[in-house]
Amino acid sequence: MNDCDICGRPTGTVYVVGIEGAMMNLCASCARGKKPVRIIEERQERAGQYQKQAREEEPEIVADYGRRIRSARENMGLSAKVLAEKISEKESTLTRVERGEMLPPETLRKKLEKELGIRLTEQGVAGGGGQRNGGDRPVTLGDAAVMKKDRK
Ligand SMILES: [Zn+2]
């Protein structure tokens, strides 16, 4: 258990939020309305195994996701508006994601990956280190298919 840095109550899931330059560990209610940098779930404390499984289920989104989305979109000659329409999202949402102001939710991330043929998550958690190349290589459709097969 950790204690919330604002209200001092013990909290299972810790929301790490940057407030005025300092990182604070908050409980769910104090973190409400803020944008957590990181969420540490309680189950991580119970057993290392859980932690590993959670990581595989929820791949981490790459730090430069916005740049990847924008450059893939521009390479395809699509405006943000057209792309947003293709994936049935608001243009404003897409723009915020491209600017890195908002992490794409899983559904949006998958739509973008499919539509643009890119990969927005870190690889190498599950695959066992065959190919690590910093992630700058453009992802081909073949890669996407392999990835799908791996994940099931
Ligand atoms: Zn609190």
XYZ file of C-alpha atoms and ligand atoms in Angstrom:
153
model
C 0.000 0.000 0.000
C 1.074 3.542 -0.689
C -0.263 6.714 0.809
C -1.692 9.451 -1.332
C 0.520 12.547 -1.358
C -2.453 14.873 -1.152
C -4.975 13.351 1.228
C -2.649 10.860 2.916
C -5.038 7.965 2.608
C -3.632 4.574 1.686
C -4.292 3.777 -1.926
C -3.919 0.601 -3.900
C -3.617 1.987 -7.380
C -1.259 4.950 -7.475
C -1.662 7.690 -10.040
C 1.616 9.464 -10.660
C 0.794 13.028 -11.598
C 3.165 15.883 -12.337
C 2.098 18.923 -10.334
C 4.111 22.100 -10.700
C 7.147 20.134 -11.729
C 6.982 17.595 -8.906
C 5.851 14.010 -9.297
C 3.178 13.094 -6.798
C 1.608 9.750 -6.029
C -2.106 10.197 -5.746
C -5.134 8.117 -4.979
C -7.899 7.771 -7.533
C -10.067 10.524 -6.129
C -7.249 13.080 -5.821
C -6.067 12.209 -9.327
C -9.497 12.747 -10.807
C -9.414 15.285 -13.612
C -5.634 15.217 -13.819
C -3.561 13.515 -16.436
C -1.464 10.763 -14.830
C 2.029 10.239 -16.164
C 1.940 6.695 -14.948
C -0.511 4.439 -13.189
C 0.881 1.879 -10.813
C -1.630 -0.795 -10.139
C -1.907 -2.544 -6.837
C -1.483 -6.007 -8.295
C 2.119 -5.191 -9.182
C 2.939 -5.363 -5.515
C 1.466 -8.769 -5.001
C 3.531 -10.791 -7.424
C 6.084 -10.104 -10.087
C 4.293 -12.468 -12.398
C 1.219 -10.327 -12.544
C 3.300 -7.402 -13.559
C 4.762 -9.282 -16.477
C 1.380 -10.404 -17.694
C -0.067 -6.954 -17.475
C 2.740 -5.593 -19.610
C 2.055 -8.100 -22.329
C -1.632 -7.371 -22.361
C -1.170 -3.641 -22.488
C 1.726 -2.818 -24.753
C 3.283 0.539 -24.068
C 2.634 3.263 -26.548
C 5.814 4.670 -28.033
C 6.890 8.120 -26.852
C 6.817 9.621 -30.345
C 3.390 8.263 -31.262
C 2.180 11.691 -32.389
C 5.042 12.154 -34.774
C 4.599 8.659 -36.177
C 0.915 9.189 -36.793
C 1.411 12.556 -38.404
C 4.218 11.498 -40.687
C 2.387 8.333 -41.743
C -0.703 10.374 -42.461
C 1.248 12.950 -44.439
C 3.006 10.217 -46.373
C -0.395 8.952 -47.412
C -1.413 12.457 -48.448
C -4.315 12.584 -46.022
C -5.428 15.641 -44.137
C -6.229 15.233 -40.451
C -9.866 15.793 -41.316
C -9.987 13.057 -43.928
C -8.162 10.584 -41.724
C -10.447 11.389 -38.808
C -13.447 10.690 -41.014
C -11.987 7.404 -42.220
C -11.617 6.131 -38.695
C -14.800 7.787 -37.395
C -13.072 10.017 -34.891
C -13.247 13.719 -34.277
C -10.604 15.724 -36.075
C -9.857 17.513 -32.796
C -9.148 14.197 -31.074
C -6.824 13.122 -33.839
C -5.019 16.456 -33.785
C -4.497 16.287 -30.045
C -3.086 12.792 -30.358
C -0.767 13.907 -33.152
C 0.488 16.753 -31.017
C 1.197 14.332 -28.226
C -1.320 16.030 -25.985
C -3.376 12.921 -25.578
C -2.522 9.243 -25.506
C -4.747 7.424 -27.968
C -7.131 5.015 -26.252
C -6.658 1.420 -27.323
C -9.490 1.434 -29.854
C -8.209 4.585 -31.519
C -4.639 3.302 -31.488
C -5.694 0.120 -33.264
C -7.674 2.014 -35.854
C -4.719 4.284 -36.554
C -2.296 1.391 -36.761
C -4.537 -0.391 -39.213
C -5.397 2.630 -41.305
C -1.851 3.953 -41.518
C 0.001 0.658 -41.432
C 2.145 1.770 -38.508
C 2.921 0.433 -35.088
C 2.439 2.612 -32.038
C 3.485 0.248 -29.301
C 6.843 -0.875 -28.032
C 7.796 -4.242 -29.325
C 10.022 -6.798 -27.692
C 8.062 -7.462 -24.516
C 6.637 -10.734 -25.750
C 8.671 -11.603 -28.795
C 11.982 -12.507 -27.203
C 14.357 -10.055 -28.829
C 14.701 -11.125 -32.440
C 14.622 -7.709 -33.975
C 15.363 -4.575 -32.065
C 16.060 -1.651 -34.262
C 14.887 1.375 -32.365
C 11.543 1.274 -34.079
C 12.237 3.708 -36.853
C 11.851 1.189 -39.614
C 8.480 1.625 -41.258
C 6.162 -1.222 -40.412
C 4.928 -3.209 -43.358
C 1.629 -4.981 -43.656
C 3.517 -8.229 -43.263
C 4.788 -7.088 -39.880
C 1.318 -6.135 -38.812
C 0.047 -9.584 -39.735
C 2.838 -11.259 -37.785
C 2.092 -9.067 -34.822
C -1.552 -10.017 -34.906
C -0.683 -13.671 -35.025
C 1.602 -13.317 -32.028
C -1.006 -11.558 -29.979
C -3.908 -13.775 -31.083
Zn -5.847 11.287 -2.147
